Short mmCIF file of C-alpha atoms and ligand atoms in Angstrom, two decimals:
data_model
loop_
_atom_site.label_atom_id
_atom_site.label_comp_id
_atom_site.label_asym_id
_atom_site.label_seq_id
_atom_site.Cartn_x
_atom_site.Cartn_y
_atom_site.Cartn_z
CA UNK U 160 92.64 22.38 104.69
CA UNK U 161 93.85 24.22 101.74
CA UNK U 162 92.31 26.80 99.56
CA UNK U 163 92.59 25.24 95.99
CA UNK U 164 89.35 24.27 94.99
CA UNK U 165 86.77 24.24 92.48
CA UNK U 166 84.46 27.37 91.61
CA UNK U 167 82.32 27.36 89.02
CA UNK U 168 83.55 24.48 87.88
CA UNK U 169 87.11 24.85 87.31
CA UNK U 170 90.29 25.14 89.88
CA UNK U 171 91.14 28.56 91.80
CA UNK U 172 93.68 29.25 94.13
CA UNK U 173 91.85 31.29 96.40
CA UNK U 174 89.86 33.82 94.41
CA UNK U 175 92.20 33.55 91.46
CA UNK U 176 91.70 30.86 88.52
CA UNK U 177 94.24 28.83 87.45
CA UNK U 178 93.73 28.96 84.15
CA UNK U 179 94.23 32.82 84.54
CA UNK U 180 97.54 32.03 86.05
CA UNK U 181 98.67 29.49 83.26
CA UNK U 182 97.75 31.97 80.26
CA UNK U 183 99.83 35.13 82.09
CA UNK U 184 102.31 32.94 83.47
CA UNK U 185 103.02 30.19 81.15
CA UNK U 186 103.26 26.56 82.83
CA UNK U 187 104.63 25.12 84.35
CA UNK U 188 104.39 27.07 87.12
CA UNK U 189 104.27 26.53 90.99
CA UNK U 190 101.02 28.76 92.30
CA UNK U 191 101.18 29.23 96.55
CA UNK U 192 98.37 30.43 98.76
CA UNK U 193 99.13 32.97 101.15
CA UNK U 194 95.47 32.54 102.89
CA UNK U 195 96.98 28.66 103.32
CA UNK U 196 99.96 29.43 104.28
CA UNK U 197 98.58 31.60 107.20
CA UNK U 198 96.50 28.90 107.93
CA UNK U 199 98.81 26.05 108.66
CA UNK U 200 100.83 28.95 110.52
CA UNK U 201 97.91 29.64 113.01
CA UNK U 202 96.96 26.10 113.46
CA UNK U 203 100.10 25.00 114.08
CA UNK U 204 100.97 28.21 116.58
CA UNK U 205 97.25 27.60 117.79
CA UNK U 206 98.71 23.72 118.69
CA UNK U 207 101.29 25.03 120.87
CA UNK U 208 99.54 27.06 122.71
CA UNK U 209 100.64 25.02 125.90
CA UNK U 210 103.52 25.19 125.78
CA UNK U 211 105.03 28.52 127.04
CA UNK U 212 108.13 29.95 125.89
CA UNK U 213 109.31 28.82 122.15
CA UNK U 214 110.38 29.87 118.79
CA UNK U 215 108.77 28.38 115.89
CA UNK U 216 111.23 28.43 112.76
CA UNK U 217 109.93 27.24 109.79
CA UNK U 218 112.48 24.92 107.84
CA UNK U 219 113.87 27.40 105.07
CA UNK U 220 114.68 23.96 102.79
CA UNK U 221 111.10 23.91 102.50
CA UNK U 222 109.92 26.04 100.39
CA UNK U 223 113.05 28.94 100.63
CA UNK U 224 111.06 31.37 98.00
CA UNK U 225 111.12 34.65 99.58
CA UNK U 226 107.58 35.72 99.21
CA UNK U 227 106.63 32.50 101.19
CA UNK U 228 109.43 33.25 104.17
CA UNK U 229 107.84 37.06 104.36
CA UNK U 230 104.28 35.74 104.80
CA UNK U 231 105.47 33.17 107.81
CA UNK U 232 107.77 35.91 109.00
CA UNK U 233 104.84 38.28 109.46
CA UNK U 234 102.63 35.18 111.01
CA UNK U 235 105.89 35.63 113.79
CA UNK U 236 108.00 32.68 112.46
CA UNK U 237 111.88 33.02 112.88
CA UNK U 238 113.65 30.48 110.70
CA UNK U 239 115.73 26.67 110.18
CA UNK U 240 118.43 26.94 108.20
CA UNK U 241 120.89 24.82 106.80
CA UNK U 242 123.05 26.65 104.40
CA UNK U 243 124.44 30.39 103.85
CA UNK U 244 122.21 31.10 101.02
CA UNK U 245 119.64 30.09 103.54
CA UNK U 246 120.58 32.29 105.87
CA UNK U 247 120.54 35.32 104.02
CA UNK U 248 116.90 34.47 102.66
CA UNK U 249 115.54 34.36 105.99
CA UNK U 250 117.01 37.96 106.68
CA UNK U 251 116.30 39.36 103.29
CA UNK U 252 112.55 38.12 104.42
CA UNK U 253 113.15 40.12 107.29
CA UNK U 254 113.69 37.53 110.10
CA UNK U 255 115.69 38.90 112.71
CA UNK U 256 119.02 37.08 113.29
CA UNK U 257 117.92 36.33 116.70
CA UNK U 258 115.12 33.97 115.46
CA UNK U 259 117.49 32.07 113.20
CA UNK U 260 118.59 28.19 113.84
CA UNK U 261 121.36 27.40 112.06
CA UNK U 262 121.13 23.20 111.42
CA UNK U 263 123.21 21.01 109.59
CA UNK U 264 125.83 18.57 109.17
CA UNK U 265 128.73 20.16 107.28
CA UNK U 266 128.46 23.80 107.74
CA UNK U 267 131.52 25.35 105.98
CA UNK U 268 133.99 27.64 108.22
CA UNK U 269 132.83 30.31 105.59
CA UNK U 270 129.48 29.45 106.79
CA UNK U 271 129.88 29.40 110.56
CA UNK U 272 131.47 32.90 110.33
CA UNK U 273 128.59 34.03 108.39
CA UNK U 274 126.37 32.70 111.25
CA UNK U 275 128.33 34.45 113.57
CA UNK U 276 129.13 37.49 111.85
CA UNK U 277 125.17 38.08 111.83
CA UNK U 278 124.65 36.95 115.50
CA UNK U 279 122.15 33.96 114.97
CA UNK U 280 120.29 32.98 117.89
CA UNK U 281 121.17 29.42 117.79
CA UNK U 282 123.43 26.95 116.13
CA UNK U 283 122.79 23.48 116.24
CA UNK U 284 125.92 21.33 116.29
CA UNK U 285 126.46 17.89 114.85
CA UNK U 286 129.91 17.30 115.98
CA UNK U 287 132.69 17.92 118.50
CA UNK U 288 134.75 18.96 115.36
CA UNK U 289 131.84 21.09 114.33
CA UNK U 290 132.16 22.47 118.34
CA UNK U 291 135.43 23.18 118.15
CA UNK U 292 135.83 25.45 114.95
CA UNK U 293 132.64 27.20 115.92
CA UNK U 294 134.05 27.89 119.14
CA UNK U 295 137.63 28.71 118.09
CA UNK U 296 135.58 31.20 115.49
CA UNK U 297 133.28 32.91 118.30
CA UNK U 298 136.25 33.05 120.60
CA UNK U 299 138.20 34.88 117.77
CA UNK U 300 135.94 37.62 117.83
CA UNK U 301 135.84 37.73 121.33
CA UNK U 302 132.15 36.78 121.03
CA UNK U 303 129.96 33.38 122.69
CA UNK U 304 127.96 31.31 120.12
CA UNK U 305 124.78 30.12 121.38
CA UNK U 306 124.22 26.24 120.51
CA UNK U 307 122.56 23.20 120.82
CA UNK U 308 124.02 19.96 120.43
CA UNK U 309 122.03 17.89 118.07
CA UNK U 310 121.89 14.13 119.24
CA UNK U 311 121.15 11.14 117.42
CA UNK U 312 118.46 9.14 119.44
CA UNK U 313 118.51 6.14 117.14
CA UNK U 314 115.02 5.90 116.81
CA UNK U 315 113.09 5.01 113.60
CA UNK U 316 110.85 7.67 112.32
CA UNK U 317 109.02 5.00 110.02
CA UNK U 318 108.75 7.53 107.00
CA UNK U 319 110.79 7.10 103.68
CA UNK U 320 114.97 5.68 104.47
CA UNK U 321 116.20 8.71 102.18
CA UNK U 322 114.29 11.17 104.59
CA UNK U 323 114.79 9.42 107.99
CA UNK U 324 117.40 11.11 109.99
CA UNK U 325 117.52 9.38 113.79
CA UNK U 326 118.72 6.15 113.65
CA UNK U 327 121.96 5.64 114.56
CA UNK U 328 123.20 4.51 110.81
CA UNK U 329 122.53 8.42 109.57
CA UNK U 330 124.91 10.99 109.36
CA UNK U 331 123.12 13.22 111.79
CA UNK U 332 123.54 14.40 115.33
CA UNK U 333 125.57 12.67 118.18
CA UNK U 334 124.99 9.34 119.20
CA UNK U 335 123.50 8.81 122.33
CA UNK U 336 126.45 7.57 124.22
CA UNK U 337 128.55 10.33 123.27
CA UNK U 338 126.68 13.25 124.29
CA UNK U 339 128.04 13.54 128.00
CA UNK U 340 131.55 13.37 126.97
CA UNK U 341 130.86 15.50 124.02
CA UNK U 342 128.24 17.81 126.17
CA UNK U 343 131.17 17.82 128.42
CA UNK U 344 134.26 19.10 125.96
CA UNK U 345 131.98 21.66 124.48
CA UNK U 346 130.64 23.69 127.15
CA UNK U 347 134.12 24.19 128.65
CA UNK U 348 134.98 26.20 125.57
CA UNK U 349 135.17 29.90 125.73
CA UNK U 350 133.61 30.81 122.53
CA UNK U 351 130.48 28.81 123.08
CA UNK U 352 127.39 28.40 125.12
CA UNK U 353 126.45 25.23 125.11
CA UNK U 354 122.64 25.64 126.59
CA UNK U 355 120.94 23.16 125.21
CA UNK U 356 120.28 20.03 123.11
CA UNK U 357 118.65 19.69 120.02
CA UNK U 358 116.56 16.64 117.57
CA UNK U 359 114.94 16.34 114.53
CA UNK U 360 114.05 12.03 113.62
CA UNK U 361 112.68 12.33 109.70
CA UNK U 362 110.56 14.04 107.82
CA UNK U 363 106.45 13.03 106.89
CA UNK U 364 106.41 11.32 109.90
CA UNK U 365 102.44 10.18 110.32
CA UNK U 366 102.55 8.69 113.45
CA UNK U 367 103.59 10.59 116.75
CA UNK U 368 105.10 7.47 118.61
CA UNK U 369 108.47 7.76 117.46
CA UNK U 370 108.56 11.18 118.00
CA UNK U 371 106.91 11.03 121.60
CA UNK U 372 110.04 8.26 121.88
CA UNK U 373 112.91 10.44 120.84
CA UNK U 374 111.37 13.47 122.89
CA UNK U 375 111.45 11.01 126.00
CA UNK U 376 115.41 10.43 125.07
CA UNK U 377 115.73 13.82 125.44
CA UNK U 378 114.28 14.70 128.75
CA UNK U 379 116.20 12.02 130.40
CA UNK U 380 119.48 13.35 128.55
CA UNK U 381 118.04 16.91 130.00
CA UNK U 382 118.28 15.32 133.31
CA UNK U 383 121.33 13.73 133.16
CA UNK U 384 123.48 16.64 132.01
CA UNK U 385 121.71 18.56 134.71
CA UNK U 386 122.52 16.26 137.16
CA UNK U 387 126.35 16.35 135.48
CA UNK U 388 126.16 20.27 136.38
CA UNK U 389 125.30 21.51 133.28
CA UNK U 390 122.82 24.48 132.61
CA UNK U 391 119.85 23.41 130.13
CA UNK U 392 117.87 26.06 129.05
CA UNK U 393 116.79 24.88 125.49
CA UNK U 394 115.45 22.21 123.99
CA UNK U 395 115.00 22.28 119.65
CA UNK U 396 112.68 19.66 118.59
CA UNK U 397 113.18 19.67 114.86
CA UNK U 398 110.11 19.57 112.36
CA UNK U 399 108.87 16.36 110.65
CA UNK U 400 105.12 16.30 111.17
CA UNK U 401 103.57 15.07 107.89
CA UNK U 402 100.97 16.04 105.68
CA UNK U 403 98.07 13.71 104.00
CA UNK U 404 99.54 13.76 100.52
CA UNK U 405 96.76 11.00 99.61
CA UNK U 406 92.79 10.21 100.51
CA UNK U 407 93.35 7.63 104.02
CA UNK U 408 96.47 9.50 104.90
CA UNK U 409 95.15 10.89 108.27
CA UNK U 410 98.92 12.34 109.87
CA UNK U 411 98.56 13.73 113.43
CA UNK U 412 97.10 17.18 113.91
CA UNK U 413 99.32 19.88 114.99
CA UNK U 414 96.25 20.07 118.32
CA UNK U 415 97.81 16.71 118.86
CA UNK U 416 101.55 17.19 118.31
CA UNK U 417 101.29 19.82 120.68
CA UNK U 418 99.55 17.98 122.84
CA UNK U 419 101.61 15.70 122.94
CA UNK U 420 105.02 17.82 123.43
CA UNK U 421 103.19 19.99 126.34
CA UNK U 422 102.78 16.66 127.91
CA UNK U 423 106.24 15.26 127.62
CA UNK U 424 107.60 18.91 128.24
CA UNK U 425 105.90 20.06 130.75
CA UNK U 426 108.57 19.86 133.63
CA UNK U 427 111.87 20.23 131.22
CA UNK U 428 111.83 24.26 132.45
CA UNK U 429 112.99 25.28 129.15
CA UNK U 430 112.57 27.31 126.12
CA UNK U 431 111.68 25.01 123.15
CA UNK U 432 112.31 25.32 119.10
CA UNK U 433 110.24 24.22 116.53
CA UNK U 434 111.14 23.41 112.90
CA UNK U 435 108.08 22.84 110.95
CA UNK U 436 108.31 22.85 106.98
CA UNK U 437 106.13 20.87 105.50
CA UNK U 438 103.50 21.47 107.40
CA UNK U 439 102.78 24.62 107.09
CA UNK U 440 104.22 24.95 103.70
CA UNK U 441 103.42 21.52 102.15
CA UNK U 442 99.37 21.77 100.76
CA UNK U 443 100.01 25.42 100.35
CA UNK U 444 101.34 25.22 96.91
CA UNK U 445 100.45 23.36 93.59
CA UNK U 446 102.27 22.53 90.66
CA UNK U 447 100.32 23.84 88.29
CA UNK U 448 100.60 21.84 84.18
CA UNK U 449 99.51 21.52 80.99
CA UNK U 450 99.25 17.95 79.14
CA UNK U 451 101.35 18.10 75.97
CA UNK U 452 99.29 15.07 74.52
CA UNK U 453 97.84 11.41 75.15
CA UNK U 454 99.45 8.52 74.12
CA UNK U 455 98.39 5.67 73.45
CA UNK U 456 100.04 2.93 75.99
CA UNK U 457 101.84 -0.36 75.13
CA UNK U 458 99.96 -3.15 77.42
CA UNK U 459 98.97 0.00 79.35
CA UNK U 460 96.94 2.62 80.14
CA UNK U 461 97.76 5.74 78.44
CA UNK U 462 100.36 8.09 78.61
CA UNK U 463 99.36 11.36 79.55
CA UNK U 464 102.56 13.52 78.92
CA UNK U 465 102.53 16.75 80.76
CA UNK U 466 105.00 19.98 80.51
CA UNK U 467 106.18 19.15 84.22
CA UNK U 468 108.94 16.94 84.75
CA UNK U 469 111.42 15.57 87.23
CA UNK U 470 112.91 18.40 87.44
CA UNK U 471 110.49 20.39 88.22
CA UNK U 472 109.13 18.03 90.92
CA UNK U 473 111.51 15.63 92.06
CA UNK U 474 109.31 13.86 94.66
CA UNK U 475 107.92 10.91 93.07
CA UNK U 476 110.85 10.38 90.92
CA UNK U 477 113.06 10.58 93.95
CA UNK U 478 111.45 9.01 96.67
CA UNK U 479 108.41 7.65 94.71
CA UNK U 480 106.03 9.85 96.77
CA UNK U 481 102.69 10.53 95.51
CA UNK U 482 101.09 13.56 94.72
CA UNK U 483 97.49 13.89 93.68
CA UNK U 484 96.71 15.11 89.89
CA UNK U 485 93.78 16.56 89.18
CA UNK U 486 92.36 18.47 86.08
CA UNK U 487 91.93 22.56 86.01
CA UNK U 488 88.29 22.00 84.73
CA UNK U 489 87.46 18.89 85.02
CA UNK U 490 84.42 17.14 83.24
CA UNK U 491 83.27 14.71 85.60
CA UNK U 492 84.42 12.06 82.94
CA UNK U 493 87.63 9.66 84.61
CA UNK U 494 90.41 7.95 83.32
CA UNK U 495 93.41 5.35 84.56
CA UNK U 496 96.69 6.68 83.22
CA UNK U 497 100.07 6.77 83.58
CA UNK U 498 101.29 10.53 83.98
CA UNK U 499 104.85 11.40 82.65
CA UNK U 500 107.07 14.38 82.23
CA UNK U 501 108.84 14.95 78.66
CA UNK U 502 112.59 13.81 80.23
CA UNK U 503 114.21 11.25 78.70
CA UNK U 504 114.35 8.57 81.46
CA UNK U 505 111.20 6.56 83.16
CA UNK U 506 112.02 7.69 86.15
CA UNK U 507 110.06 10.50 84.71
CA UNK U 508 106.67 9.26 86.26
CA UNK U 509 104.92 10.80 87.91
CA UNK U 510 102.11 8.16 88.56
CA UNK U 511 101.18 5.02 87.00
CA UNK U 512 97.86 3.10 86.56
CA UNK U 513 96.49 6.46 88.22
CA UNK U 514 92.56 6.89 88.21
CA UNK U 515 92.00 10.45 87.23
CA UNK U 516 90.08 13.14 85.66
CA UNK U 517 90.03 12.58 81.76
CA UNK U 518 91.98 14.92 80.24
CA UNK U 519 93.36 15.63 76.91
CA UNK U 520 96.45 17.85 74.83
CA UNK U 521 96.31 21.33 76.02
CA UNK U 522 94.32 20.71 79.15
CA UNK U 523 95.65 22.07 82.60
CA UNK U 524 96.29 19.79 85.91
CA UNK U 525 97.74 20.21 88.98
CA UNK U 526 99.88 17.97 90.87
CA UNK U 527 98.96 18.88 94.78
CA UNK U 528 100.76 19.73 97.64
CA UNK U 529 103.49 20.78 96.03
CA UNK U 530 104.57 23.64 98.42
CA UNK U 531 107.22 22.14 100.02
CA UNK U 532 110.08 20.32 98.64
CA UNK U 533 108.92 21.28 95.31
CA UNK U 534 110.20 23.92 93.23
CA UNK U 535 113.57 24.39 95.75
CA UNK U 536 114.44 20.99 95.05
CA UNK U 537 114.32 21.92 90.87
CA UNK U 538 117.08 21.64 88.27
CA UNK U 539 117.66 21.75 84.43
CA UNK U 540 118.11 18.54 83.51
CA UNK U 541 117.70 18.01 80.23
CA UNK U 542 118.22 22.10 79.71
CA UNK U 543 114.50 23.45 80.79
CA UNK U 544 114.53 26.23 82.46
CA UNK U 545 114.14 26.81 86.04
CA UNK U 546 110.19 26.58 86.58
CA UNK U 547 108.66 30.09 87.38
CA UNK U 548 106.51 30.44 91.44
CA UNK U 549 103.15 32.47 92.12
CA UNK U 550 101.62 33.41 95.09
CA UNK U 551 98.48 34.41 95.18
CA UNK U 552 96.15 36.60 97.72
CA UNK U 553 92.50 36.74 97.61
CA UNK U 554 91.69 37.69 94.15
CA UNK U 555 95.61 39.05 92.92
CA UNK U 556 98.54 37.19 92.33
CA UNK U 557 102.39 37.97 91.93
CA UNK U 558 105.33 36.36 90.54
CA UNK U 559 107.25 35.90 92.88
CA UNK U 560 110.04 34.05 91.33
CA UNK U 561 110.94 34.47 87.70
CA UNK U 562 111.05 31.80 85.06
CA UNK U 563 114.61 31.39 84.45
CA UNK U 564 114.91 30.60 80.89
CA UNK U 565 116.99 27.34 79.50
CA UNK U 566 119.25 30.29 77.54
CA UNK U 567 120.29 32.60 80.91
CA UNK U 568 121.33 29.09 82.41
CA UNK U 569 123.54 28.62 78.92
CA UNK U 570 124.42 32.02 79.11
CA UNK U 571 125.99 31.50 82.35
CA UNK U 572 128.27 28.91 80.41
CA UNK U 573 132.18 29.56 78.89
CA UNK U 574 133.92 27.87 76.48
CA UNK U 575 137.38 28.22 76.96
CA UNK U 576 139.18 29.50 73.77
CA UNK U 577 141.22 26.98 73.28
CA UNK U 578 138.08 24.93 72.12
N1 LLP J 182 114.73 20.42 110.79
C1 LLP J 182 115.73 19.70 110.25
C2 LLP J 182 117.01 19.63 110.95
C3 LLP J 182 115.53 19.02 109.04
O1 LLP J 182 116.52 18.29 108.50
C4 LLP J 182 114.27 19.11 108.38
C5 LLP J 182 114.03 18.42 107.12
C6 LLP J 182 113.27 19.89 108.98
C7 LLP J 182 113.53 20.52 110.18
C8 LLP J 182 111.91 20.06 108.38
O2 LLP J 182 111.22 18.88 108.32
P1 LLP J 182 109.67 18.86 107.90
O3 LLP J 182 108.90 19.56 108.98
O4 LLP J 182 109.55 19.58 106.61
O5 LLP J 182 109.35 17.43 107.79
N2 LLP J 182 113.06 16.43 100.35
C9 LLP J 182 112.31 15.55 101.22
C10 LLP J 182 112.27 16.04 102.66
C11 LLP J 182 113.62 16.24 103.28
C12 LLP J 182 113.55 16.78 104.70
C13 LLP J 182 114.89 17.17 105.19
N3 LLP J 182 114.91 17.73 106.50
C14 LLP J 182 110.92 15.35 100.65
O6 LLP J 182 110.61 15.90 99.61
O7 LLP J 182 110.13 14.60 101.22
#
């Protein structure tokens, strides 16, 4: 449940209408709820309820703007992060350094000593050789980084291949039948505590079997490094639940995830870490357009060519995804078209042969759940701008990330002088 709907006829985010937001703002422009976003956080918190003694960090890739990290932080949620810049969002949020997880696959020595120089709660290792230079950095400064290892259970998540992250063919984690003599290596080292084990199988994952699956891989790799004399004390389950980004998509409710991990958990004895992104962040946030014009199609429907693009929302270009497009104040009339952004490639689609709300030049649309891996995921291609973010609350909204104009990014540009 989201709170974009229709009042009095046209679209508001909350108490605030859209069309307000366009003419102030200028499209197009990403517009977040905060009374959404502290939904998804209570339902998902509410979910867990069972199981004791966690940490819920919300996946910083997300949606990293730092309006949306303050409202989660405040709703108690510490933070995933995969890169330095990441890291110092969450703490410029405010998220203490103990409720930071630092993920990833090729964290830079510059960016391990960040972690370390801040005292993160956790990092999440994806290699020996990751191991090693963390632990030859900690020792260094005479301190003990906590970590996970992050294994590879090789199952399929059954979402999208370019967002699938446990089968044994992807870069992440350690295989299976390394961990022991991985687990072992590690948690000799002086400059680490190796305490637990961490997982995270793909992203918009609808279906909670291979999820339950992976979890069971982990309890009996719980048990065997017990039994190997090791001391497990956390467990980091990663994020991936998905969202319906379409009518018929029914994913699991976070009642049942958690459900479903109190179950599987229930005798593991340990503290457990969440990851959740899209979740909570995903149909918080719309992107938020104006149609340039109509054109008329080839053998086609129409074009309807709107002031978003690719780069402004990658998703459907990238992975094809769908988003649903609806009009700002919509009629009641319908049509079938195909809706593009003004780049010059046709991977610049954003739906084809799409029944939707008639609309015409200098009408506003949205393009839905668009509040995670939306506006982070942005470039300039083609020189526009960086596209501007709102949040809104009740009946006021903010900025909260500047429009950064085609010009400051040439601005940032030299030409050397002997050009
Ligand atoms: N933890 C780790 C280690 C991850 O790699 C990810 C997402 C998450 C947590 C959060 O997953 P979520 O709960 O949001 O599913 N750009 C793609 C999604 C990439 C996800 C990458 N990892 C998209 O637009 O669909």
């Amino acid at each position: 449940m989201d709170h974009f709907a229709l009042k009095d006829g046209a679209l508001h985010a909350e108490d605030v209408a859209l069309s307000r937001i366009a003419e102030e703002v200028g499209t197009p422009v990403y517009v977040y709820s905060r009374a959404t976003l502290e939904r998804h956080a209570r339902v998902f918190r509410e979910g867990l309820a069972d199981v004791p003694n966690k940490l819920i960090a919300f996946a910083v890739k997300s949606n990293p703007n730092l309006a949306v990290l303050k409202v989660l932080q405040s709703q108690g949620f510490g933070a995933d992060v995969v890169s330095g810049g990441e890291l110092n969002r969450a703490l410029a949020a405010g998220m203490t350094p103990d409720m930071i997880v630092f993920s990833g696959v090729g964290k830079t020595r510059a960016e391990l000593e960040l972690g370390l120089g801040k005292g993160i709660g956790q990092f999440n290792i994806e290699s020996r050789e990751e191991g090693r230079e963390l632990a030859e950095l900690a020792a260094a400064r005479g301190k003990q980084a906590q970590a996970c290892l992050r294994i590879n259970p090789d199952v399929d998540a059954k979402t999208h291949e370019k967002i699938s992250t446990g089968k044994a063919e992807n870069k992440f984690g350690i295989p299976l039948v390394h961990t022991r003599e991985v687990f072992d290596e590690l948690s000799q080292l002086d400059g680490l505590n190796l305490r637990g084990v961490a997982v995270h199988i793909g992203s918009q994952l609808l279906d909670l079997e291979p999820l339950e699956t992976a979890f069971a891989k982990v309890g009996q790799l719980v048990a065997d490094l017990r039994a190997a004399g090791h001391t497990i004390t956390h467990v980091d389950l990663g994020g991936g639940l998905g969202v319906p980004y379409k009518d018929g998509e029914v994913p699991p409710s976070p009642a049942e995830y958690g459900a479903m991990v109190a179950h599987i958990t229930k005798d593991w004895g340990v503290h457990l870490t969440f990851e959740p992104g899209r979740v909570i962040a995903g149909n918080a946030g719309i992107l938020l357009t104006k149609v340039v014009r109509v054109k008329r199609g080839g053998n086609g429907p129409p074009f309807v060519i709107v002031d978003a693009a690719m780069n402004d929302l990658a998703r459907p270009a990238l992975y094809g995804a769908w988003h649903d497009f609806d009009a700002v104040q919509p009629t009641g009339e319908r049509m079938t078209a195909n809706i593009v952004g003004p780049i010059c490639e046709t991977g610049d689609t954003f739906a084809r042969d799409r029944e939707c709300d008639a609309l015409a030049a200098g009408d506003l649309a949205v393009f839905r759940t668009a509040g995670a891996y939306g506006a982070t995921m942005a470039s300039s291609y083609n020189s526009r701008g960086f596209v501007a973010e709102t949040l809104v609350d009740g009946n006021r909204y903010a900025v909260v990330a500047d429009r950064i104009a085609a010009a400051a990014i040439m601005d940032a540009e030299r030409v050397p002088d002997w050009l």
